[in-house]
CSV table of N, CA and C in Angstrom, one decimal:
chain,number,residue,atom,x,y,z
A,1,MET,N,0.7,-1.2,0.0
A,1,MET,CA,0.2,-0.1,0.0
A,1,MET,C,0.8,0.9,-0.2
A,2,SER,N,0.7,2.4,-1.2
A,2,SER,CA,1.3,3.4,-0.7
A,2,SER,C,1.1,4.3,0.3
A,3,PHE,N,2.0,5.1,0.5
A,3,PHE,CA,1.7,6.0,1.8
A,3,PHE,C,0.8,7.2,1.4
A,4,GLU,N,0.5,7.1,0.3
A,4,GLU,CA,-0.7,8.5,0.1
A,4,GLU,C,-2.0,7.6,0.0
A,5,HIS,N,-2.0,6.5,0.0
A,5,HIS,CA,-3.3,5.7,-0.1
A,5,HIS,C,-3.7,5.2,1.4
A,6,GLU,N,-2.1,5.1,2.5
A,6,GLU,CA,-2.4,5.2,4.1
A,6,GLU,C,-3.2,6.0,4.6
A,7,ILE,N,-2.4,7.3,3.9
A,7,ILE,CA,-3.2,8.9,4.5
A,7,ILE,C,-4.7,8.8,4.2
A,8,ASP,N,-4.9,8.4,2.5
A,8,ASP,CA,-6.3,8.7,2.6
A,8,ASP,C,-7.3,8.0,3.2
A,9,GLU,N,-6.7,6.8,3.7
A,9,GLU,CA,-7.1,5.7,4.5
A,9,GLU,C,-7.5,6.4,6.0
A,10,GLU,N,-6.6,6.7,6.2
A,10,GLU,CA,-6.4,7.5,8.1
A,10,GLU,C,-7.4,9.0,7.5
A,11,MET,N,-7.4,9.5,6.2
A,11,MET,CA,-8.4,10.6,6.8
A,11,MET,C,-10.0,10.0,6.4
A,12,ASN,N,-10.1,9.6,6.1
A,12,ASN,CA,-11.6,8.5,5.7
A,12,ASN,C,-12.2,8.1,7.0
A,13,ASN,N,-10.9,7.8,8.1
A,13,ASN,CA,-11.3,7.0,9.3
A,13,ASN,C,-11.4,8.3,10.3
A,14,GLU,N,-11.0,8.9,10.0
A,14,GLU,CA,-11.3,10.4,11.1
A,14,GLU,C,-12.3,11.3,11.0
A,15,SER,N,-12.6,12.2,12.1
A,15,SER,CA,-13.7,13.2,12.3
A,15,SER,C,-12.7,14.5,12.1
A,16,CYS,N,-12.5,15.1,11.2
A,16,CYS,CA,-11.8,16.2,10.9
A,16,CYS,C,-12.4,17.5,11.3
A,17,CYS,N,-13.6,18.1,11.5
A,17,CYS,CA,-14.3,18.9,11.9
A,17,CYS,C,-14.7,19.3,12.8
A,18,SER,N,-14.5,20.0,14.2
A,18,SER,CA,-15.3,20.7,15.1
A,18,SER,C,-15.7,21.9,15.2
A,19,ILE,N,-16.6,22.3,16.0
A,19,ILE,CA,-17.1,23.6,17.0
A,19,ILE,C,-16.6,23.9,17.7
A,20,GLU,N,-15.9,24.8,18.0
A,20,GLU,CA,-14.8,25.4,19.4
A,20,GLU,C,-15.7,27.2,19.6
A,21,GLY,N,-16.3,26.8,20.5
A,21,GLY,CA,-16.8,28.2,20.7
A,21,GLY,C,-17.6,28.8,19.4
A,22,SER,N,-17.2,29.4,18.5
A,22,SER,CA,-18.0,30.0,17.4
A,22,SER,C,-16.9,29.8,16.3
A,23,HIS,N,-16.1,29.2,16.0
A,23,HIS,CA,-15.1,28.9,15.2
A,23,HIS,C,-15.0,27.2,15.1
A,24,ARG,N,-14.9,26.7,13.7
A,24,ARG,CA,-15.2,25.6,13.4
A,24,ARG,C,-13.8,25.2,13.2
A,25,LYS,N,-12.9,24.0,13.5
A,25,LYS,CA,-11.3,23.9,13.5
A,25,LYS,C,-11.6,22.4,12.9
A,26,SER,N,-10.6,22.1,12.4
A,26,SER,CA,-9.8,20.6,11.9
A,26,SER,C,-9.1,20.2,12.5
A,27,HIS,N,-9.7,18.7,12.9
A,27,HIS,CA,-9.0,18.0,13.8
A,27,HIS,C,-8.1,16.6,13.0
A,28,HIS,N,-7.4,16.9,12.7
A,28,HIS,CA,-6.8,15.8,11.8
A,28,HIS,C,-5.6,15.3,12.6
A,29,SER,N,-5.7,13.5,12.5
A,29,SER,CA,-4.4,12.6,13.1
A,29,SER,C,-3.2,13.5,12.8
A,30,GLU,N,-2.0,13.0,13.7
A,30,GLU,CA,-0.9,13.2,13.6
A,30,GLU,C,-0.5,12.9,11.9
A,31,LYS,N,-0.5,11.6,12.1
A,31,LYS,CA,0.3,11.2,10.8
A,31,LYS,C,-0.5,12.2,9.4
A,32,VAL,N,-1.9,12.6,9.2
A,32,VAL,CA,-2.3,13.0,8.5
A,32,VAL,C,-1.6,14.3,8.3
A,33,LYS,N,-1.6,14.9,9.4
A,33,LYS,CA,-1.2,16.5,9.7
A,33,LYS,C,0.7,16.6,9.0
A,34,SER,N,1.0,15.3,9.7
A,34,SER,CA,2.6,15.5,9.6
A,34,SER,C,2.6,15.3,7.6
A,35,ASN,N,2.1,14.5,7.0
A,35,ASN,CA,2.3,14.4,5.5
A,35,ASN,C,1.8,15.7,5.0
A,36,LEU,N,0.8,16.3,5.4
A,36,LEU,CA,0.5,17.4,5.0
A,36,LEU,C,1.3,18.3,4.8
A,37,VAL,N,2.0,18.4,5.9
A,37,VAL,CA,3.1,19.6,6.4
A,37,VAL,C,4.6,19.2,5.6
A,38,THR,N,4.4,18.0,5.4
A,38,THR,CA,5.8,17.4,4.5
A,38,THR,C,5.3,18.1,3.3
A,39,ARG,N,4.4,18.1,2.6
A,39,ARG,CA,4.0,18.2,1.8
A,39,ARG,C,4.0,19.7,1.2
A,40,LEU,N,3.7,20.5,2.3
A,40,LEU,CA,3.6,21.9,2.2
A,40,LEU,C,5.4,22.4,2.6
A,41,ASN,N,6.0,21.5,2.9
A,41,ASN,CA,7.5,21.9,3.0
A,41,ASN,C,8.0,22.3,1.6
A,42,ARG,N,7.4,20.9,0.8
A,42,ARG,CA,8.3,20.3,-0.2
A,42,ARG,C,7.7,21.7,-1.3
A,43,ILE,N,6.8,22.0,-1.2
A,43,ILE,CA,6.2,23.4,-2.3
A,43,ILE,C,7.0,24.5,-2.0
A,44,GLU,N,7.0,24.2,-0.6
A,44,GLU,CA,7.5,25.7,0.0
A,44,GLU,C,9.2,25.8,-0.7
A,45,GLY,N,9.8,24.7,-0.6
A,45,GLY,CA,11.0,24.6,-1.3
A,45,GLY,C,11.1,25.1,-2.9
A,46,GLN,N,9.9,24.5,-3.3
A,46,GLN,CA,9.6,24.7,-5.0
A,46,GLN,C,9.5,26.5,-5.0
A,47,ILE,N,8.8,27.0,-4.4
A,47,ILE,CA,8.7,28.2,-4.6
A,47,ILE,C,9.9,28.8,-4.8
A,48,ARG,N,10.6,28.6,-3.2
A,48,ARG,CA,12.0,29.0,-3.7
A,48,ARG,C,12.5,28.9,-4.4
A,49,GLY,N,13.2,27.7,-5.3
A,49,GLY,CA,13.6,27.3,-6.1
A,49,GLY,C,13.2,28.3,-7.6
A,50,ILE,N,11.9,28.3,-7.8
A,50,ILE,CA,11.3,29.0,-8.9
A,50,ILE,C,11.9,30.5,-8.7
A,51,LYS,N,11.9,31.0,-7.4
A,51,LYS,CA,12.5,32.5,-7.5
A,51,LYS,C,13.7,32.6,-7.7
A,52,GLY,N,14.5,31.3,-7.3
A,52,GLY,CA,16.0,31.6,-7.6
A,52,GLY,C,16.2,31.4,-9.4
A,53,LEU,N,15.3,30.7,-9.8
A,53,LEU,CA,15.5,30.3,-11.3
A,53,LEU,C,15.1,31.8,-12.1
A,54,ILE,N,14.3,32.5,-11.1
A,54,ILE,CA,14.0,33.7,-11.9
A,54,ILE,C,15.2,34.7,-12.0
A,55,GLU,N,15.9,34.4,-10.4
A,55,GLU,CA,17.1,35.5,-10.3
A,55,GLU,C,18.5,35.5,-11.0
A,56,LYS,N,18.4,34.0,-11.5
A,56,LYS,CA,19.5,33.7,-12.6
A,56,LYS,C,18.8,33.6,-13.8
A,57,ASP,N,17.8,34.3,-14.2
A,57,ASP,CA,17.4,34.6,-15.6
A,57,ASP,C,17.2,33.0,-16.5
A,58,THR,N,16.5,32.3,-16.1
A,58,THR,CA,16.6,31.1,-16.0
A,58,THR,C,15.7,31.2,-17.6
A,59,TYR,N,15.7,30.3,-18.2
A,59,TYR,CA,14.6,30.5,-19.6
A,59,TYR,C,13.5,30.3,-19.1
A,60,CYS,N,12.4,30.9,-19.6
A,60,CYS,CA,11.1,31.4,-19.4
A,60,CYS,C,10.0,30.3,-19.0
A,61,ASP,N,10.4,29.2,-20.4
A,61,ASP,CA,9.8,27.7,-20.0
A,61,ASP,C,10.3,26.8,-19.4
A,62,ASP,N,11.0,26.7,-19.2
A,62,ASP,CA,11.8,26.0,-17.7
A,62,ASP,C,11.1,26.7,-16.3
A,63,VAL,N,11.0,27.9,-16.1
A,63,VAL,CA,10.2,28.4,-15.3
A,63,VAL,C,9.0,27.8,-14.8
A,64,ILE,N,8.3,28.1,-16.2
A,64,ILE,CA,6.7,28.2,-16.1
A,64,ILE,C,6.5,26.8,-16.0
A,65,THR,N,7.2,25.6,-16.7
A,65,THR,CA,7.1,24.5,-16.1
A,65,THR,C,7.2,23.8,-14.4
A,66,GLN,N,8.7,24.4,-14.2
A,66,GLN,CA,8.5,24.4,-12.4
A,66,GLN,C,7.2,25.2,-11.5
A,67,ILE,N,6.5,26.0,-12.5
A,67,ILE,CA,5.2,26.8,-11.8
A,67,ILE,C,4.3,25.8,-11.8
A,68,SER,N,3.9,24.9,-12.9
A,68,SER,CA,3.2,23.7,-13.3
A,68,SER,C,3.2,22.5,-12.0
A,69,ALA,N,4.3,22.6,-12.0
A,69,ALA,CA,4.6,21.5,-11.1
A,69,ALA,C,4.4,21.6,-9.7
A,70,THR,N,4.1,22.8,-9.1
A,70,THR,CA,4.2,23.3,-8.0
A,70,THR,C,2.6,23.8,-7.7
A,71,GLN,N,2.2,24.0,-8.6
A,71,GLN,CA,0.5,24.1,-9.1
A,71,GLN,C,-0.3,22.7,-8.5
A,72,SER,N,0.8,21.6,-9.2
A,72,SER,CA,0.1,20.4,-9.3
A,72,SER,C,0.3,20.1,-7.6
A,73,ALA,N,1.2,20.0,-7.3
A,73,ALA,CA,1.6,19.8,-5.7
A,73,ALA,C,0.2,20.2,-5.0
A,74,LEU,N,0.3,21.9,-4.7
A,74,LEU,CA,-0.7,21.8,-4.4
A,74,LEU,C,-2.5,21.6,-4.7
A,75,ASN,N,-2.6,21.3,-5.2
A,75,ASN,CA,-4.2,21.2,-6.0
A,75,ASN,C,-4.0,19.3,-5.5
A,76,SER,N,-2.9,18.6,-5.3
A,76,SER,CA,-2.9,17.6,-4.6
A,76,SER,C,-3.3,17.6,-3.1
A,77,VAL,N,-3.0,18.5,-2.3
A,77,VAL,CA,-2.5,18.8,-0.8
A,77,VAL,C,-4.5,19.1,-1.0
A,78,ALA,N,-5.0,20.2,-1.5
A,78,ALA,CA,-6.4,20.6,-2.0
A,78,ALA,C,-7.2,19.2,-1.9
A,79,LYS,N,-6.8,18.5,-2.9
A,79,LYS,CA,-7.8,17.3,-3.2
A,79,LYS,C,-7.6,16.3,-1.6
A,80,LEU,N,-6.7,16.5,-1.1
A,80,LEU,CA,-6.6,15.5,0.1
A,80,LEU,C,-7.4,15.7,1.0
A,81,LEU,N,-7.5,17.3,1.7
A,81,LEU,CA,-8.3,17.9,2.6
A,81,LEU,C,-9.6,18.1,1.9
A,82,LEU,N,-9.9,18.4,1.0
A,82,LEU,CA,-11.2,18.0,0.5
A,82,LEU,C,-12.1,16.6,0.1
A,83,GLU,N,-11.3,16.1,0.0
A,83,GLU,CA,-12.0,14.1,0.4
A,83,GLU,C,-11.5,14.0,1.8
A,84,GLY,N,-11.1,14.1,2.3
A,84,GLY,CA,-11.2,14.3,3.9
A,84,GLY,C,-12.3,14.9,4.2
A,85,HIS,N,-12.6,16.3,4.1
A,85,HIS,CA,-13.4,16.9,4.5
A,85,HIS,C,-14.9,16.3,4.0
A,86,LEU,N,-15.4,16.0,3.0
A,86,LEU,CA,-16.2,15.2,2.4
A,86,LEU,C,-16.9,13.9,3.4
A,87,LYS,N,-15.9,13.3,3.4
A,87,LYS,CA,-15.8,11.3,4.0
A,87,LYS,C,-16.2,12.0,5.5
A,88,SER,N,-15.8,13.2,6.2
A,88,SER,CA,-16.3,13.2,7.7
A,88,SER,C,-17.1,14.2,8.3
A,89,CYS,N,-16.3,15.9,7.9
A,89,CYS,CA,-17.0,16.6,8.2
A,89,CYS,C,-18.6,17.2,7.7
A,90,VAL,N,-18.5,16.5,6.1
A,90,VAL,CA,-19.6,17.0,5.2
A,90,VAL,C,-21.0,16.3,5.8
A,91,LEU,N,-20.3,15.1,5.8
A,91,LEU,CA,-21.0,13.5,5.7
A,91,LEU,C,-21.9,14.0,7.3
A,92,GLU,N,-21.0,14.0,8.3
A,92,GLU,CA,-21.6,14.1,9.8
A,92,GLU,C,-22.5,15.4,9.8
A,93,ARG,N,-22.5,16.4,8.9
A,93,ARG,CA,-23.1,17.7,9.0
A,93,ARG,C,-24.8,17.5,8.6
A,94,ILE,N,-24.3,16.5,7.1
A,94,ILE,CA,-25.5,16.4,6.6
A,94,ILE,C,-26.4,15.0,7.2
A,95,GLN,N,-26.0,14.1,8.1
A,95,GLN,CA,-26.4,13.1,8.6
A,95,GLN,C,-27.0,13.8,10.1
A,96,GLU,N,-26.6,15.0,10.4
A,96,GLU,CA,-27.2,16.0,11.9
A,96,GLU,C,-28.4,16.4,11.3
A,97,GLY,N,-28.4,16.5,9.5
A,97,GLY,CA,-29.4,17.6,9.2
A,97,GLY,C,-29.1,18.5,8.6
A,98,ASP,N,-28.0,19.2,9.0
A,98,ASP,CA,-27.5,20.3,8.0
A,98,ASP,C,-27.0,20.2,6.9
A,99,HIS,N,-27.8,20.7,5.9
A,99,HIS,CA,-28.0,20.7,4.1
A,99,HIS,C,-27.3,22.0,4.2
A,100,GLU,N,-27.3,22.9,4.9
A,100,GLU,CA,-26.3,24.3,4.7
A,100,GLU,C,-24.9,24.3,4.0
A,101,VAL,N,-24.6,22.7,4.7
A,101,VAL,CA,-23.0,22.6,4.4
A,101,VAL,C,-22.7,22.4,3.3
A,102,LEU,N,-23.6,22.0,1.8
A,102,LEU,CA,-23.6,21.4,0.7
A,102,LEU,C,-23.3,22.5,-0.4
A,103,ASP,N,-24.1,24.2,0.3
A,103,ASP,CA,-23.5,25.2,-0.2
A,103,ASP,C,-22.3,25.5,0.1
A,104,GLU,N,-21.9,25.5,1.2
A,104,GLU,CA,-20.7,25.5,1.7
A,104,GLU,C,-19.1,24.9,0.9
A,105,VAL,N,-19.6,23.7,0.6
A,105,VAL,CA,-18.7,22.7,-0.1
A,105,VAL,C,-19.0,23.4,-1.8
A,106,LEU,N,-19.6,23.6,-2.2
A,106,LEU,CA,-20.1,24.0,-3.7
A,106,LEU,C,-19.1,25.3,-4.2
A,107,VAL,N,-19.4,26.2,-3.0
A,107,VAL,CA,-18.5,27.6,-2.9
A,107,VAL,C,-16.8,27.1,-2.7
A,108,THR,N,-16.5,26.2,-1.9
A,108,THR,CA,-15.0,25.5,-2.0
A,108,THR,C,-14.3,25.1,-3.1
A,109,ILE,N,-15.5,24.3,-3.9
A,109,ILE,CA,-15.0,23.6,-5.2
A,109,ILE,C,-14.8,25.1,-6.2
A,110,HIS,N,-15.9,25.7,-6.0
A,110,HIS,CA,-15.9,26.8,-7.6
A,110,HIS,C,-14.8,27.7,-7.1
A,111,LYS,N,-14.3,27.9,-5.7
A,111,LYS,CA,-13.0,28.4,-5.7
A,111,LYS,C,-11.8,27.4,-6.5
A,112,LEU,N,-12.0,25.9,-6.1
A,112,LEU,CA,-10.7,25.4,-6.3
A,112,LEU,C,-10.7,25.2,-8.1
A,113,MET,N,-11.7,24.9,-8.9
A,113,MET,CA,-12.0,25.2,-9.9
A,113,MET,C,-11.5,26.3,-10.8
A,114,LYS,N,-11.5,27.6,-10.3
A,114,LYS,CA,-11.1,28.9,-11.0
A,114,LYS,C,-10.0,28.6,-11.1
A,115,LYS,N,-8.9,27.5,-10.8
A,115,LYS,CA,-7.6,28.0,-10.8
A,115,LYS,C,-7.0,27.3,-11.6
């Protein structure tokens, strides 16, 4: 089983959202958080690399290729979060009768698709 599949399974089996006071919070397992932070650290490094390419006057097409790879990595993080959110938080809220969550999810998906 791949590490990404393990993370998917972990996200499917946890409750990710709760309300504390007037704020909603996410509660991912340490394994999921660690995976997401690792991915974001890698993306942060890619961004610094792109900045360095621009500072070195690297050929534009090569810079664009790196930007595309970074966007893909960010989309991967967003997809993992969205999947976990749908399978836990959204499902729980629908089961509790809160159908307004569907509008929230549609707005979120619209934001992701604009990119």
